[in-house]
Amino acid sequence: MEDSGYIDLYFGDQSHFGLTHNVPYARQTKENPILLPASKGKYQNVVELMTRKNKLYFEILETTFNSDRIICFMNRFAEQTIKKSILILDNSPIRKSKKFMTKIVKYMTKNKTDCFPND
């Protein structure tokens, strides 16, 4: 159905990228450890929906994602959706929250969107 253009099939995930330097291993002796200066950095958190044809919808934040932020992301996605969309979402605790699950039911009845957990 996706190949025929009838639906858009999206796969959802979220991740973060640390800006703190990390050197997990270096050749050193016990008597002369190598000390590398490090500074604390921020994290870039990203949530995304992507099709097999590389159609991408994403959002980047410097704060952590919670149910409210994911719901806002999904609201913006639903507003720009033109045709029926099927979402396969990762199994994160945020997407299992009561608040998010309640909102998903509204998306499914109001919009052209169906969501399935990736268990």
PDB file of C-alpha atoms in Angstrom:
ATOM      1  CA  MET A   1       0.000   0.000   0.000  1.00  0.00           C
ATOM      2  CA  GLU A   2       2.908   2.344   0.666  1.00  0.00           C
ATOM      3  CA  ASP A   3       4.530   1.535  -2.672  1.00  0.00           C
ATOM      4  CA  SER A   4       1.275   2.354  -4.468  1.00  0.00           C
ATOM      5  CA  GLY A   5       1.119   5.742  -2.722  1.00  0.00           C
ATOM      6  CA  TYR A   6      -2.107   4.964  -0.841  1.00  0.00           C
ATOM      7  CA  ILE A   7      -0.509   5.435   2.607  1.00  0.00           C
ATOM      8  CA  ASP A   8       2.635   6.805   4.200  1.00  0.00           C
ATOM      9  CA  LEU A   9       4.305   4.276   6.509  1.00  0.00           C
ATOM     10  CA  TYR A  10       6.439   5.976   9.168  1.00  0.00           C
ATOM     11  CA  PHE A  11       8.826   4.472  11.692  1.00  0.00           C
ATOM     12  CA  GLY A  12       9.324   6.537  14.843  1.00  0.00           C
ATOM     13  CA  ASP A  13      12.224   6.741  17.249  1.00  0.00           C
ATOM     14  CA  GLN A  14      13.999   9.135  19.534  1.00  0.00           C
ATOM     15  CA  SER A  15      17.601   9.443  20.594  1.00  0.00           C
ATOM     16  CA  HIS A  16      20.125  11.875  22.012  1.00  0.00           C
ATOM     17  CA  PHE A  17      23.593  12.984  21.105  1.00  0.00           C
ATOM     18  CA  GLY A  18      26.016  14.094  23.781  1.00  0.00           C
ATOM     19  CA  LEU A  19      28.342  16.990  23.210  1.00  0.00           C
ATOM     20  CA  THR A  20      30.652  15.851  26.019  1.00  0.00           C
ATOM     21  CA  HIS A  21      33.943  14.444  24.808  1.00  0.00           C
ATOM     22  CA  ASN A  22      34.435  10.758  25.509  1.00  0.00           C
ATOM     23  CA  VAL A  23      37.662   8.862  24.935  1.00  0.00           C
ATOM     24  CA  PRO A  24      36.966   5.379  26.287  1.00  0.00           C
ATOM     25  CA  TYR A  25      40.473   3.958  25.829  1.00  0.00           C
ATOM     26  CA  ALA A  26      44.019   5.094  25.225  1.00  0.00           C
ATOM     27  CA  ARG A  27      47.344   3.275  25.551  1.00  0.00           C
ATOM     28  CA  GLN A  28      48.797   4.211  28.893  1.00  0.00           C
ATOM     29  CA  THR A  29      50.742   2.790  31.781  1.00  0.00           C
ATOM     30  CA  LYS A  30      49.472   2.503  35.306  1.00  0.00           C
ATOM     31  CA  GLU A  31      52.220   4.820  36.550  1.00  0.00           C
ATOM     32  CA  ASN A  32      51.581   7.509  33.903  1.00  0.00           C
ATOM     33  CA  PRO A  33      47.864   7.786  33.205  1.00  0.00           C
ATOM     34  CA  ILE A  34      46.833   9.991  30.321  1.00  0.00           C
ATOM     35  CA  LEU A  35      44.552  12.715  31.546  1.00  0.00           C
ATOM     36  CA  LEU A  36      42.439  14.424  28.936  1.00  0.00           C
ATOM     37  CA  PRO A  37      40.651  17.661  29.672  1.00  0.00           C
ATOM     38  CA  ALA A  38      36.913  17.371  29.286  1.00  0.00           C
ATOM     39  CA  SER A  39      34.145  19.870  29.501  1.00  0.00           C
ATOM     40  CA  LYS A  40      30.528  19.161  30.185  1.00  0.00           C
ATOM     41  CA  GLY A  41      28.386  19.687  27.159  1.00  0.00           C
ATOM     42  CA  LYS A  42      24.717  19.677  26.391  1.00  0.00           C
ATOM     43  CA  TYR A  43      22.674  16.958  24.816  1.00  0.00           C
ATOM     44  CA  GLN A  44      20.798  17.252  21.571  1.00  0.00           C
ATOM     45  CA  ASN A  45      17.621  15.184  21.767  1.00  0.00           C
ATOM     46  CA  VAL A  46      15.897  14.199  18.557  1.00  0.00           C
ATOM     47  CA  VAL A  47      12.530  12.607  17.845  1.00  0.00           C
ATOM     48  CA  GLU A  48      11.738  11.547  14.303  1.00  0.00           C
ATOM     49  CA  LEU A  49       9.321   9.816  11.989  1.00  0.00           C
ATOM     50  CA  MET A  50      10.773   8.437   8.762  1.00  0.00           C
ATOM     51  CA  THR A  51       9.437   6.452   5.824  1.00  0.00           C
ATOM     52  CA  ARG A  52      11.244   3.747   3.876  1.00  0.00           C
ATOM     53  CA  LYS A  53      11.553   6.334   1.099  1.00  0.00           C
ATOM     54  CA  ASN A  54      13.493   8.659   3.443  1.00  0.00           C
ATOM     55  CA  LYS A  55      10.675  11.145   3.951  1.00  0.00           C
ATOM     56  CA  LEU A  56      11.639  12.593   7.336  1.00  0.00           C
ATOM     57  CA  TYR A  57       9.779  14.584   9.963  1.00  0.00           C
ATOM     58  CA  PHE A  58      11.859  15.435  13.048  1.00  0.00           C
ATOM     59  CA  GLU A  59      12.406  17.811  15.932  1.00  0.00           C
ATOM     60  CA  ILE A  60      15.570  18.578  17.915  1.00  0.00           C
ATOM     61  CA  LEU A  61      15.573  19.878  21.498  1.00  0.00           C
ATOM     62  CA  GLU A  62      18.257  20.665  24.059  1.00  0.00           C
ATOM     63  CA  THR A  63      15.867  19.552  26.792  1.00  0.00           C
ATOM     64  CA  THR A  64      14.614  16.065  27.451  1.00  0.00           C
ATOM     65  CA  PHE A  65      11.490  14.741  25.810  1.00  0.00           C
ATOM     66  CA  ASN A  66       8.487  13.935  27.946  1.00  0.00           C
ATOM     67  CA  SER A  67       4.896  13.006  27.136  1.00  0.00           C
ATOM     68  CA  ASP A  68       3.852  16.635  26.618  1.00  0.00           C
ATOM     69  CA  ARG A  69       6.676  17.362  24.177  1.00  0.00           C
ATOM     70  CA  ILE A  70       6.047  14.160  22.224  1.00  0.00           C
ATOM     71  CA  ILE A  71       2.333  15.014  22.040  1.00  0.00           C
ATOM     72  CA  CYS A  72       3.185  18.493  20.685  1.00  0.00           C
ATOM     73  CA  PHE A  73       5.475  16.868  18.118  1.00  0.00           C
ATOM     74  CA  MET A  74       2.700  14.476  17.088  1.00  0.00           C
ATOM     75  CA  ASN A  75       0.217  17.379  16.864  1.00  0.00           C
ATOM     76  CA  ARG A  76       2.493  19.210  14.437  1.00  0.00           C
ATOM     77  CA  PHE A  77       3.003  16.020  12.433  1.00  0.00           C
ATOM     78  CA  ALA A  78      -0.745  15.323  12.260  1.00  0.00           C
ATOM     79  CA  GLU A  79      -1.441  18.881  11.041  1.00  0.00           C
ATOM     80  CA  GLN A  80       0.862  18.488   8.029  1.00  0.00           C
ATOM     81  CA  THR A  81      -0.292  14.969   7.121  1.00  0.00           C
ATOM     82  CA  ILE A  82      -2.086  14.851   3.773  1.00  0.00           C
ATOM     83  CA  LYS A  83      -2.873  11.186   3.263  1.00  0.00           C
ATOM     84  CA  LYS A  84      -3.462   8.249   5.569  1.00  0.00           C
ATOM     85  CA  SER A  85      -0.375   7.547   7.665  1.00  0.00           C
ATOM     86  CA  ILE A  86       0.595   4.441   9.592  1.00  0.00           C
ATOM     87  CA  LEU A  87       3.102   4.955  12.421  1.00  0.00           C
ATOM     88  CA  ILE A  88       5.289   2.189  13.856  1.00  0.00           C
ATOM     89  CA  LEU A  89       6.651   3.589  17.123  1.00  0.00           C
ATOM     90  CA  ASP A  90       9.483   2.415  19.340  1.00  0.00           C
ATOM     91  CA  ASN A  91       8.765   0.934  22.740  1.00  0.00           C
ATOM     92  CA  SER A  92       9.838   3.878  24.920  1.00  0.00           C
ATOM     93  CA  PRO A  93       8.177   4.556  28.293  1.00  0.00           C
ATOM     94  CA  ILE A  94       6.921   7.942  27.049  1.00  0.00           C
ATOM     95  CA  ARG A  95       4.907   6.261  24.323  1.00  0.00           C
ATOM     96  CA  LYS A  96       3.380   3.914  26.900  1.00  0.00           C
ATOM     97  CA  SER A  97       2.210   6.741  29.183  1.00  0.00           C
ATOM     98  CA  LYS A  98      -1.515   7.152  29.787  1.00  0.00           C
ATOM     99  CA  LYS A  99      -1.387  10.747  28.563  1.00  0.00           C
ATOM    100  CA  PHE A 100       0.209   9.756  25.260  1.00  0.00           C
ATOM    101  CA  MET A 101      -2.041   6.717  24.752  1.00  0.00           C
ATOM    102  CA  THR A 102      -5.145   8.866  25.324  1.00  0.00           C
ATOM    103  CA  LYS A 103      -3.910  11.318  22.706  1.00  0.00           C
ATOM    104  CA  ILE A 104      -3.178   8.514  20.226  1.00  0.00           C
ATOM    105  CA  VAL A 105      -6.801   7.393  20.408  1.00  0.00           C
ATOM    106  CA  LYS A 106      -7.852  10.961  19.499  1.00  0.00           C
ATOM    107  CA  TYR A 107      -5.422  11.005  16.558  1.00  0.00           C
ATOM    108  CA  MET A 108      -6.803   7.735  15.285  1.00  0.00           C
ATOM    109  CA  THR A 109     -10.429   8.876  15.426  1.00  0.00           C
ATOM    110  CA  LYS A 110      -9.917  12.478  14.289  1.00  0.00           C
ATOM    111  CA  ASN A 111      -7.054  12.223  11.797  1.00  0.00           C
ATOM    112  CA  LYS A 112      -5.921   9.844   9.126  1.00  0.00           C
ATOM    113  CA  THR A 113      -3.325   8.273  11.419  1.00  0.00           C
ATOM    114  CA  ASP A 114      -2.945   4.790  12.928  1.00  0.00           C
ATOM    115  CA  CYS A 115      -0.227   4.008  15.468  1.00  0.00           C
ATOM    116  CA  PHE A 116       1.264   0.662  16.389  1.00  0.00           C
ATOM    117  CA  PRO A 117       3.866  -0.147  19.052  1.00  0.00           C
ATOM    118  CA  ASN A 118       7.006  -1.924  17.948  1.00  0.00           C
ATOM    119  CA  ASP A 119       7.087  -4.720  20.569  1.00  0.00           C
TER     120      ASP A 119
END
